[in-house]
């Protein structure tokens, strides 16, 4: 019991993990801001500033984790926070008419499939680290969302749509990379 309490205490007091949890907690606020601005396709200065603040905290929590040593909880929570923000943000932007359904569904399918695949292997004791290309993919996804929720930028539909489709292309590409990684690096018959 003490080990569990000690682990939980360390988990809660880790600065990088606290920033990640704050990002997860802020996600519903971001989603409600996007949904409440349907007339502007989800764009508002409040949403853009919150989205930018969330991106900055993502960068800071990554720097803290690298400088102070990451935790297993952080390795789980950070990509979870990314997926909550990206998938929820894309769904909201579809609802308000900024994004088409097809690119949103493609991203959702890939993100959920890779997450389930990683959980499957984690259950067997095999950690699948994030590739650098997947980190770029997450950055481009976030940038596409930020373009879509920023007043003025949202009016440049070519930029919003181009960044969305670039994010989709990187999402598919990195999904294929994980598939090939699995075929070449993971055991054929897991225990």
PDB file of C-alpha atoms in Angstrom:
ATOM      1  CA  UNK A   1       0.000   0.000   0.000  1.00  0.00           C
ATOM      2  CA  UNK A   2       2.801   2.439   0.840  1.00  0.00           C
ATOM      3  CA  UNK A   3       4.429   1.798  -2.542  1.00  0.00           C
ATOM      4  CA  UNK A   4       1.192   2.724  -4.271  1.00  0.00           C
ATOM      5  CA  UNK A   5       0.795   5.889  -2.223  1.00  0.00           C
ATOM      6  CA  UNK A   6       4.431   6.821  -2.762  1.00  0.00           C
ATOM      7  CA  UNK A   7       4.150   6.250  -6.512  1.00  0.00           C
ATOM      8  CA  UNK A   8       0.929   8.257  -6.659  1.00  0.00           C
ATOM      9  CA  UNK A   9       2.495  11.121  -4.737  1.00  0.00           C
ATOM     10  CA  UNK A  10       5.499  11.227  -7.059  1.00  0.00           C
ATOM     11  CA  UNK A  11       3.165  11.084 -10.023  1.00  0.00           C
ATOM     12  CA  UNK A  12       1.109  14.043  -8.834  1.00  0.00           C
ATOM     13  CA  UNK A  13       4.044  16.256  -7.876  1.00  0.00           C
ATOM     14  CA  UNK A  14       5.981  15.805 -11.118  1.00  0.00           C
ATOM     15  CA  UNK A  15       5.884  19.200 -12.874  1.00  0.00           C
ATOM     16  CA  UNK A  16       5.827  17.758 -16.395  1.00  0.00           C
ATOM     17  CA  UNK A  17       2.916  15.471 -15.515  1.00  0.00           C
ATOM     18  CA  UNK A  18       1.035  18.338 -13.879  1.00  0.00           C
ATOM     19  CA  UNK A  19       1.318  20.372 -17.099  1.00  0.00           C
ATOM     20  CA  UNK A  20       0.100  17.392 -19.113  1.00  0.00           C
ATOM     21  CA  UNK A  21      -2.869  16.928 -16.771  1.00  0.00           C
ATOM     22  CA  UNK A  22      -3.628  20.657 -17.067  1.00  0.00           C
ATOM     23  CA  UNK A  23      -3.677  20.263 -20.858  1.00  0.00           C
ATOM     24  CA  UNK A  24      -6.136  17.370 -20.577  1.00  0.00           C
ATOM     25  CA  UNK A  25      -8.293  19.407 -18.172  1.00  0.00           C
ATOM     26  CA  UNK A  26      -8.258  22.417 -20.535  1.00  0.00           C
ATOM     27  CA  UNK A  27      -9.337  20.360 -23.558  1.00  0.00           C
ATOM     28  CA  UNK A  28     -13.104  20.493 -22.808  1.00  0.00           C
ATOM     29  CA  UNK A  29     -12.841  24.279 -22.432  1.00  0.00           C
ATOM     30  CA  UNK A  30     -11.182  24.489 -25.855  1.00  0.00           C
ATOM     31  CA  UNK A  31     -13.857  22.247 -27.358  1.00  0.00           C
ATOM     32  CA  UNK A  32     -16.674  24.353 -25.903  1.00  0.00           C
ATOM     33  CA  UNK A  33     -15.062  27.537 -27.250  1.00  0.00           C
ATOM     34  CA  UNK A  34     -14.869  26.023 -30.743  1.00  0.00           C
ATOM     35  CA  UNK A  35     -18.441  24.708 -30.595  1.00  0.00           C
ATOM     36  CA  UNK A  36     -19.801  28.030 -29.319  1.00  0.00           C
ATOM     37  CA  UNK A  37     -18.403  29.890 -32.351  1.00  0.00           C
ATOM     38  CA  UNK A  38     -20.167  28.015 -35.128  1.00  0.00           C
ATOM     39  CA  UNK A  39     -20.809  31.238 -37.080  1.00  0.00           C
ATOM     40  CA  UNK A  40     -17.031  31.712 -37.441  1.00  0.00           C
ATOM     41  CA  UNK A  41     -16.337  28.011 -38.145  1.00  0.00           C
ATOM     42  CA  UNK A  42     -15.053  27.580 -34.595  1.00  0.00           C
ATOM     43  CA  UNK A  43     -12.563  30.437 -34.690  1.00  0.00           C
ATOM     44  CA  UNK A  44     -12.227  32.850 -31.778  1.00  0.00           C
ATOM     45  CA  UNK A  45      -9.383  34.634 -30.078  1.00  0.00           C
ATOM     46  CA  UNK A  46     -10.192  32.831 -26.833  1.00  0.00           C
ATOM     47  CA  UNK A  47      -9.903  29.421 -28.535  1.00  0.00           C
ATOM     48  CA  UNK A  48      -6.736  30.429 -30.395  1.00  0.00           C
ATOM     49  CA  UNK A  49      -5.041  31.750 -27.245  1.00  0.00           C
ATOM     50  CA  UNK A  50      -6.031  28.684 -25.223  1.00  0.00           C
ATOM     51  CA  UNK A  51      -4.839  26.417 -28.049  1.00  0.00           C
ATOM     52  CA  UNK A  52      -1.532  28.270 -28.194  1.00  0.00           C
ATOM     53  CA  UNK A  53      -1.155  28.039 -24.401  1.00  0.00           C
ATOM     54  CA  UNK A  54      -1.817  24.296 -24.591  1.00  0.00           C
ATOM     55  CA  UNK A  55       0.845  23.925 -27.307  1.00  0.00           C
ATOM     56  CA  UNK A  56       3.347  25.865 -25.198  1.00  0.00           C
ATOM     57  CA  UNK A  57       2.652  23.707 -22.130  1.00  0.00           C
ATOM     58  CA  UNK A  58       3.136  20.606 -24.304  1.00  0.00           C
ATOM     59  CA  UNK A  59       6.579  21.892 -25.303  1.00  0.00           C
ATOM     60  CA  UNK A  60       7.461  22.832 -21.712  1.00  0.00           C
ATOM     61  CA  UNK A  61       6.358  19.506 -20.243  1.00  0.00           C
ATOM     62  CA  UNK A  62       8.483  17.726 -22.852  1.00  0.00           C
ATOM     63  CA  UNK A  63      11.523  19.841 -21.966  1.00  0.00           C
ATOM     64  CA  UNK A  64      10.967  19.208 -18.247  1.00  0.00           C
ATOM     65  CA  UNK A  65      10.594  15.476 -18.780  1.00  0.00           C
ATOM     66  CA  UNK A  66      13.810  15.308 -20.811  1.00  0.00           C
ATOM     67  CA  UNK A  67      15.811  17.423 -18.338  1.00  0.00           C
ATOM     68  CA  UNK A  68      14.562  15.723 -15.173  1.00  0.00           C
ATOM     69  CA  UNK A  69      13.943  12.239 -16.475  1.00  0.00           C
ATOM     70  CA  UNK A  70      10.577  11.135 -17.720  1.00  0.00           C
ATOM     71  CA  UNK A  71       8.189   8.888 -15.860  1.00  0.00           C
ATOM     72  CA  UNK A  72       6.163   5.946 -17.106  1.00  0.00           C
ATOM     73  CA  UNK A  73       3.042   7.925 -16.240  1.00  0.00           C
ATOM     74  CA  UNK A  74       4.281  10.851 -18.319  1.00  0.00           C
ATOM     75  CA  UNK A  75       5.128   8.565 -21.235  1.00  0.00           C
ATOM     76  CA  UNK A  76       1.493   7.437 -21.154  1.00  0.00           C
ATOM     77  CA  UNK A  77      -0.185  10.775 -20.362  1.00  0.00           C
ATOM     78  CA  UNK A  78       1.582  13.034 -22.871  1.00  0.00           C
ATOM     79  CA  UNK A  79       0.503  11.125 -26.007  1.00  0.00           C
ATOM     80  CA  UNK A  80      -2.941  10.678 -24.436  1.00  0.00           C
ATOM     81  CA  UNK A  81      -3.228  14.453 -24.012  1.00  0.00           C
ATOM     82  CA  UNK A  82      -2.129  14.948 -27.624  1.00  0.00           C
ATOM     83  CA  UNK A  83      -4.798  12.543 -28.844  1.00  0.00           C
ATOM     84  CA  UNK A  84      -7.531  14.075 -26.672  1.00  0.00           C
ATOM     85  CA  UNK A  85      -6.759  17.552 -28.026  1.00  0.00           C
ATOM     86  CA  UNK A  86      -6.292  16.530 -31.672  1.00  0.00           C
ATOM     87  CA  UNK A  87      -9.206  14.106 -31.961  1.00  0.00           C
ATOM     88  CA  UNK A  88     -11.583  16.249 -29.916  1.00  0.00           C
ATOM     89  CA  UNK A  89     -10.542  19.411 -31.732  1.00  0.00           C
ATOM     90  CA  UNK A  90     -10.994  17.813 -35.146  1.00  0.00           C
ATOM     91  CA  UNK A  91     -14.412  16.460 -34.179  1.00  0.00           C
ATOM     92  CA  UNK A  92     -15.496  19.921 -33.012  1.00  0.00           C
ATOM     93  CA  UNK A  93     -14.202  21.537 -36.198  1.00  0.00           C
ATOM     94  CA  UNK A  94     -16.176  18.998 -38.223  1.00  0.00           C
ATOM     95  CA  UNK A  95     -19.314  19.787 -36.198  1.00  0.00           C
ATOM     96  CA  UNK A  96     -19.015  23.546 -36.856  1.00  0.00           C
ATOM     97  CA  UNK A  97     -18.330  22.978 -40.565  1.00  0.00           C
ATOM     98  CA  UNK A  98     -14.657  23.923 -40.736  1.00  0.00           C
ATOM     99  CA  UNK A  99     -13.394  20.398 -41.478  1.00  0.00           C
ATOM    100  CA  UNK A 100     -14.830  17.778 -43.822  1.00  0.00           C
ATOM    101  CA  UNK A 101     -15.687  14.346 -42.435  1.00  0.00           C
ATOM    102  CA  UNK A 102     -13.235  12.243 -44.478  1.00  0.00           C
ATOM    103  CA  UNK A 103      -9.946  13.718 -43.183  1.00  0.00           C
ATOM    104  CA  UNK A 104     -11.262  13.670 -39.618  1.00  0.00           C
ATOM    105  CA  UNK A 105     -12.257   9.999 -39.895  1.00  0.00           C
ATOM    106  CA  UNK A 106      -8.874   9.075 -41.404  1.00  0.00           C
ATOM    107  CA  UNK A 107      -7.031  10.699 -38.493  1.00  0.00           C
ATOM    108  CA  UNK A 108      -9.373   9.146 -35.919  1.00  0.00           C
ATOM    109  CA  UNK A 109      -8.947   5.643 -37.372  1.00  0.00           C
ATOM    110  CA  UNK A 110      -5.154   5.881 -37.503  1.00  0.00           C
ATOM    111  CA  UNK A 111      -4.789   7.373 -34.025  1.00  0.00           C
ATOM    112  CA  UNK A 112      -7.095   4.833 -32.416  1.00  0.00           C
ATOM    113  CA  UNK A 113      -5.566   1.896 -34.324  1.00  0.00           C
ATOM    114  CA  UNK A 114      -1.979   2.802 -33.407  1.00  0.00           C
ATOM    115  CA  UNK A 115      -2.984   3.450 -29.783  1.00  0.00           C
ATOM    116  CA  UNK A 116      -4.713   0.067 -29.509  1.00  0.00           C
ATOM    117  CA  UNK A 117      -1.733  -1.612 -31.156  1.00  0.00           C
ATOM    118  CA  UNK A 118       0.662   0.033 -28.687  1.00  0.00           C
ATOM    119  CA  UNK A 119      -1.566  -0.932 -25.725  1.00  0.00           C
ATOM    120  CA  UNK A 120      -1.613  -4.527 -26.961  1.00  0.00           C
ATOM    121  CA  UNK A 121       2.169  -4.682 -26.964  1.00  0.00           C
ATOM    122  CA  UNK A 122       2.471  -2.771 -23.677  1.00  0.00           C
ATOM    123  CA  UNK A 123       0.308  -5.467 -22.090  1.00  0.00           C
ATOM    124  CA  UNK A 124       2.950  -7.958 -23.197  1.00  0.00           C
ATOM    125  CA  UNK A 125       5.768  -5.877 -21.752  1.00  0.00           C
ATOM    126  CA  UNK A 126       6.940  -4.370 -25.061  1.00  0.00           C
ATOM    127  CA  UNK A 127       7.171  -0.567 -25.151  1.00  0.00           C
ATOM    128  CA  UNK A 128       6.735   1.036 -28.568  1.00  0.00           C
ATOM    129  CA  UNK A 129       8.468   4.431 -28.390  1.00  0.00           C
ATOM    130  CA  UNK A 130       7.206   7.379 -30.394  1.00  0.00           C
ATOM    131  CA  UNK A 131       9.098   7.927 -33.619  1.00  0.00           C
ATOM    132  CA  UNK A 132      10.485  11.366 -34.444  1.00  0.00           C
ATOM    133  CA  UNK A 133       8.222  11.417 -37.495  1.00  0.00           C
ATOM    134  CA  UNK A 134       5.221  10.905 -35.189  1.00  0.00           C
ATOM    135  CA  UNK A 135       6.331  13.906 -33.131  1.00  0.00           C
ATOM    136  CA  UNK A 136       6.398  16.010 -36.316  1.00  0.00           C
ATOM    137  CA  UNK A 137       2.979  14.621 -37.190  1.00  0.00           C
ATOM    138  CA  UNK A 138       1.584  15.739 -33.836  1.00  0.00           C
ATOM    139  CA  UNK A 139       3.111  19.198 -34.339  1.00  0.00           C
ATOM    140  CA  UNK A 140       1.507  19.534 -37.795  1.00  0.00           C
ATOM    141  CA  UNK A 141      -1.842  18.300 -36.433  1.00  0.00           C
ATOM    142  CA  UNK A 142      -1.682  20.957 -33.718  1.00  0.00           C
ATOM    143  CA  UNK A 143      -0.693  23.633 -36.211  1.00  0.00           C
ATOM    144  CA  UNK A 144      -3.609  22.675 -38.465  1.00  0.00           C
ATOM    145  CA  UNK A 145      -5.979  22.986 -35.505  1.00  0.00           C
ATOM    146  CA  UNK A 146      -4.483  26.341 -34.533  1.00  0.00           C
ATOM    147  CA  UNK A 147      -4.908  27.674 -38.090  1.00  0.00           C
ATOM    148  CA  UNK A 148      -8.543  26.554 -38.059  1.00  0.00           C
ATOM    149  CA  UNK A 149      -9.414  28.306 -34.779  1.00  0.00           C
ATOM    150  CA  UNK A 150      -7.526  31.580 -35.276  1.00  0.00           C
ATOM    151  CA  UNK A 151      -9.583  34.546 -36.536  1.00  0.00           C
ATOM    152  CA  UNK A 152      -8.211  35.918 -39.785  1.00  0.00           C
ATOM    153  CA  UNK A 153      -6.333  32.719 -40.563  1.00  0.00           C
ATOM    154  CA  UNK A 154      -9.582  30.740 -40.694  1.00  0.00           C
ATOM    155  CA  UNK A 155     -10.665  33.009 -43.570  1.00  0.00           C
ATOM    156  CA  UNK A 156      -7.762  31.660 -45.622  1.00  0.00           C
ATOM    157  CA  UNK A 157      -9.555  28.388 -46.339  1.00  0.00           C
ATOM    158  CA  UNK A 158      -6.737  27.143 -48.580  1.00  0.00           C
ATOM    159  CA  UNK A 159      -4.335  27.364 -45.609  1.00  0.00           C
ATOM    160  CA  UNK A 160      -6.743  25.653 -43.223  1.00  0.00           C
ATOM    161  CA  UNK A 161      -7.456  22.849 -45.700  1.00  0.00           C
ATOM    162  CA  UNK A 162      -3.827  22.459 -46.851  1.00  0.00           C
ATOM    163  CA  UNK A 163      -2.586  22.157 -43.279  1.00  0.00           C
ATOM    164  CA  UNK A 164      -5.356  19.673 -42.492  1.00  0.00           C
ATOM    165  CA  UNK A 165      -4.474  17.466 -45.475  1.00  0.00           C
ATOM    166  CA  UNK A 166      -0.752  17.703 -44.674  1.00  0.00           C
ATOM    167  CA  UNK A 167      -1.614  16.498 -41.166  1.00  0.00           C
ATOM    168  CA  UNK A 168      -3.665  13.648 -42.666  1.00  0.00           C
ATOM    169  CA  UNK A 169      -0.785  12.639 -44.967  1.00  0.00           C
ATOM    170  CA  UNK A 170       1.712  12.608 -42.079  1.00  0.00           C
ATOM    171  CA  UNK A 171      -0.788  10.735 -39.929  1.00  0.00           C
ATOM    172  CA  UNK A 172      -1.158   7.983 -42.542  1.00  0.00           C
ATOM    173  CA  UNK A 173       2.597   7.909 -43.250  1.00  0.00           C
ATOM    174  CA  UNK A 174       3.515   7.459 -39.581  1.00  0.00           C
ATOM    175  CA  UNK A 175       0.808   4.829 -39.179  1.00  0.00           C
ATOM    176  CA  UNK A 176       2.396   2.840 -42.010  1.00  0.00           C
ATOM    177  CA  UNK A 177       5.814   3.295 -40.362  1.00  0.00           C
ATOM    178  CA  UNK A 178       4.489   1.788 -37.122  1.00  0.00           C
ATOM    179  CA  UNK A 179       3.016  -1.113 -39.078  1.00  0.00           C
ATOM    180  CA  UNK A 180       6.383  -1.846 -40.703  1.00  0.00           C
ATOM    181  CA  UNK A 181       8.187  -1.400 -37.376  1.00  0.00           C
ATOM    182  CA  UNK A 182       5.899  -4.024 -35.919  1.00  0.00           C
ATOM    183  CA  UNK A 183       6.590  -6.464 -38.722  1.00  0.00           C
ATOM    184  CA  UNK A 184      10.364  -6.096 -38.465  1.00  0.00           C
ATOM    185  CA  UNK A 185      11.109  -5.437 -34.781  1.00  0.00           C
ATOM    186  CA  UNK A 186       8.427  -7.134 -32.700  1.00  0.00           C
ATOM    187  CA  UNK A 187       8.297 -10.841 -31.835  1.00  0.00           C
ATOM    188  CA  UNK A 188       6.203 -12.880 -34.257  1.00  0.00           C
ATOM    189  CA  UNK A 189       4.413 -14.847 -31.547  1.00  0.00           C
ATOM    190  CA  UNK A 190       4.088 -12.747 -28.394  1.00  0.00           C
ATOM    191  CA  UNK A 191       3.713 -14.582 -25.117  1.00  0.00           C
TER     192      UNK A 191
END
